[in-house]
Amino acid sequence: MRFWKIGPVIAYDSNLPVVTNFRHSVTVLVEIFNGPYGRLLQHLLGAAQSDPELGEAFAKRWIEPRRQMGREAIVEAVKKGELDPELDPELSMDLIYGVVYYRLTVSFSAMDDGFIEAIVDRDLGGYLVGRSV
């Protein structure tokens, strides 16, 4: 099976606040979904539900690299004292990105800047140390 590379893995800038990084990451992901590869990704996600090999390849090449970058950004923000160590990085990835994939594949609802700010702020906002979003 050949698996094409679609879209960048978003680099997080450790000099920026974690909320800014996640807003940027989700914005780029939404732009990819709204661009020429969006329909392809919808079809790949759908096909992956009944094709374990495709599902594994999609997870390995698309999902996991992006989750790993997000995990690392959260761990770094905790080390810098920006986020409370009680924040679960895995759950945070699910809460932020799960909503995006739900809208892409189930509800087909719009994803604008207000939506992006809301999901990032609701997930990370309660774990910011010494400030709020």
Short mmCIF file of C-alpha atoms in Angstrom, two decimals:
data_model
loop_
_atom_site.label_atom_id
_atom_site.label_comp_id
_atom_site.label_asym_id
_atom_site.label_seq_id
_atom_site.Cartn_x
_atom_site.Cartn_y
_atom_site.Cartn_z
CA MET A 1 0.00 0.00 0.00
CA ARG A 2 1.26 3.46 -0.83
CA PHE A 3 0.44 6.26 1.57
CA TRP A 4 0.91 9.81 0.33
CA LYS A 5 2.19 12.54 2.57
CA ILE A 6 -0.54 15.11 3.06
CA GLY A 7 0.07 18.29 4.95
CA PRO A 8 2.73 19.37 7.39
CA VAL A 9 3.34 18.28 10.91
CA ILE A 10 2.92 21.52 12.82
CA ALA A 11 5.99 22.71 14.70
CA TYR A 12 5.32 24.29 18.06
CA ASP A 13 7.38 27.36 18.97
CA SER A 14 8.57 27.00 22.56
CA ASN A 15 8.94 30.79 22.77
CA LEU A 16 5.19 31.30 22.31
CA PRO A 17 2.44 30.63 24.87
CA VAL A 18 1.05 27.11 24.64
CA VAL A 19 -2.45 28.43 23.87
CA THR A 20 -1.08 30.37 20.88
CA ASN A 21 0.69 27.25 19.64
CA PHE A 22 -2.44 25.11 19.86
CA ARG A 23 -4.61 27.76 18.21
CA HIS A 24 -2.12 27.86 15.34
CA SER A 25 -1.95 24.07 15.12
CA VAL A 26 -5.73 23.69 14.95
CA THR A 27 -5.98 26.57 12.45
CA VAL A 28 -3.52 24.86 10.11
CA LEU A 29 -5.34 21.53 10.51
CA VAL A 30 -8.69 23.17 9.70
CA GLU A 31 -7.12 24.90 6.67
CA ILE A 32 -5.92 21.50 5.44
CA PHE A 33 -9.40 20.04 5.93
CA ASN A 34 -11.00 23.00 4.14
CA GLY A 35 -8.47 22.81 1.30
CA PRO A 36 -8.07 20.42 -1.62
CA TYR A 37 -7.10 17.49 0.62
CA GLY A 38 -10.10 17.79 2.94
CA ARG A 39 -12.37 15.46 0.97
CA LEU A 40 -9.54 12.96 0.53
CA LEU A 41 -8.95 12.93 4.28
CA GLN A 42 -12.67 12.40 4.90
CA HIS A 43 -12.65 9.42 2.56
CA LEU A 44 -9.47 7.99 4.07
CA LEU A 45 -10.93 8.28 7.56
CA GLY A 46 -14.12 6.57 6.43
CA ALA A 47 -12.28 3.77 4.64
CA ALA A 48 -9.95 3.28 7.61
CA GLN A 49 -12.94 2.23 9.73
CA SER A 50 -13.23 -1.03 7.79
CA ASP A 51 -9.65 -1.45 6.56
CA PRO A 52 -7.27 -2.17 9.46
CA GLU A 53 -4.16 -1.77 7.31
CA LEU A 54 -5.27 1.65 6.09
CA GLY A 55 -6.30 2.60 9.63
CA GLU A 56 -2.90 1.67 10.98
CA ALA A 57 -1.09 3.56 8.21
CA PHE A 58 -3.29 6.64 8.68
CA ALA A 59 -2.73 6.62 12.43
CA LYS A 60 1.02 6.11 12.05
CA ARG A 61 1.61 8.71 9.36
CA TRP A 62 -1.05 11.34 9.98
CA ILE A 63 -2.48 11.17 13.49
CA GLU A 64 0.43 10.10 15.68
CA PRO A 65 3.07 12.61 14.47
CA ARG A 66 0.63 15.45 15.16
CA ARG A 67 -0.35 14.06 18.57
CA GLN A 68 3.30 13.63 19.50
CA MET A 69 4.05 17.27 18.72
CA GLY A 70 1.06 18.32 20.83
CA ARG A 71 2.12 16.07 23.72
CA GLU A 72 5.61 17.52 23.62
CA ALA A 73 4.23 21.08 23.63
CA ILE A 74 2.13 20.30 26.72
CA VAL A 75 5.01 18.61 28.55
CA GLU A 76 7.26 21.58 27.76
CA ALA A 77 4.59 24.04 28.96
CA VAL A 78 4.28 22.09 32.23
CA LYS A 79 8.08 22.16 32.69
CA LYS A 80 8.09 25.94 32.11
CA GLY A 81 5.33 26.38 34.69
CA GLU A 82 2.83 27.57 32.09
CA LEU A 83 0.42 24.63 32.54
CA ASP A 84 -0.65 22.75 35.66
CA PRO A 85 0.95 19.29 35.79
CA GLU A 86 -2.52 17.82 36.43
CA LEU A 87 -3.35 18.31 32.74
CA ASP A 88 -3.46 14.93 31.00
CA PRO A 89 -1.75 15.37 27.60
CA GLU A 90 -3.58 12.42 26.00
CA LEU A 91 -6.99 13.63 27.11
CA SER A 92 -6.10 17.15 26.01
CA MET A 93 -5.24 15.91 22.51
CA ASP A 94 -8.56 14.05 22.38
CA LEU A 95 -10.54 17.09 23.54
CA ILE A 96 -8.92 19.52 21.12
CA TYR A 97 -8.48 17.40 18.01
CA GLY A 98 -11.38 15.00 18.55
CA VAL A 99 -13.84 17.86 18.09
CA VAL A 100 -12.17 18.83 14.81
CA TYR A 101 -12.36 15.27 13.46
CA TYR A 102 -15.98 14.99 14.64
CA ARG A 103 -16.91 18.09 12.67
CA LEU A 104 -14.97 16.83 9.66
CA THR A 105 -16.58 13.39 9.57
CA VAL A 106 -19.92 13.47 11.41
CA SER A 107 -21.56 16.87 11.83
CA PHE A 108 -19.89 18.70 8.90
CA SER A 109 -20.21 21.90 10.95
CA ALA A 110 -18.17 24.99 10.17
CA MET A 111 -14.81 25.49 11.84
CA ASP A 112 -13.90 29.16 12.04
CA ASP A 113 -11.55 31.19 14.24
CA GLY A 114 -14.15 31.46 17.00
CA PHE A 115 -14.56 27.69 17.06
CA ILE A 116 -10.80 27.18 17.20
CA GLU A 117 -10.35 29.65 20.05
CA ALA A 118 -13.23 28.10 21.98
CA ILE A 119 -11.98 24.51 21.87
CA VAL A 120 -8.39 25.40 22.73
CA ASP A 121 -9.38 27.84 25.48
CA ARG A 122 -11.88 25.43 27.05
CA ASP A 123 -9.36 22.62 27.12
CA LEU A 124 -6.24 24.47 28.23
CA GLY A 125 -7.72 27.55 29.93
CA GLY A 126 -8.47 25.83 33.22
CA TYR A 127 -4.90 24.53 33.45
CA LEU A 128 -3.01 27.76 32.84
CA VAL A 129 -0.87 28.66 35.84
CA GLY A 130 -1.32 32.20 37.10
CA ARG A 131 -3.40 33.52 34.22
CA SER A 132 -6.38 32.79 32.05
CA VAL A 133 -7.11 32.89 28.33
#
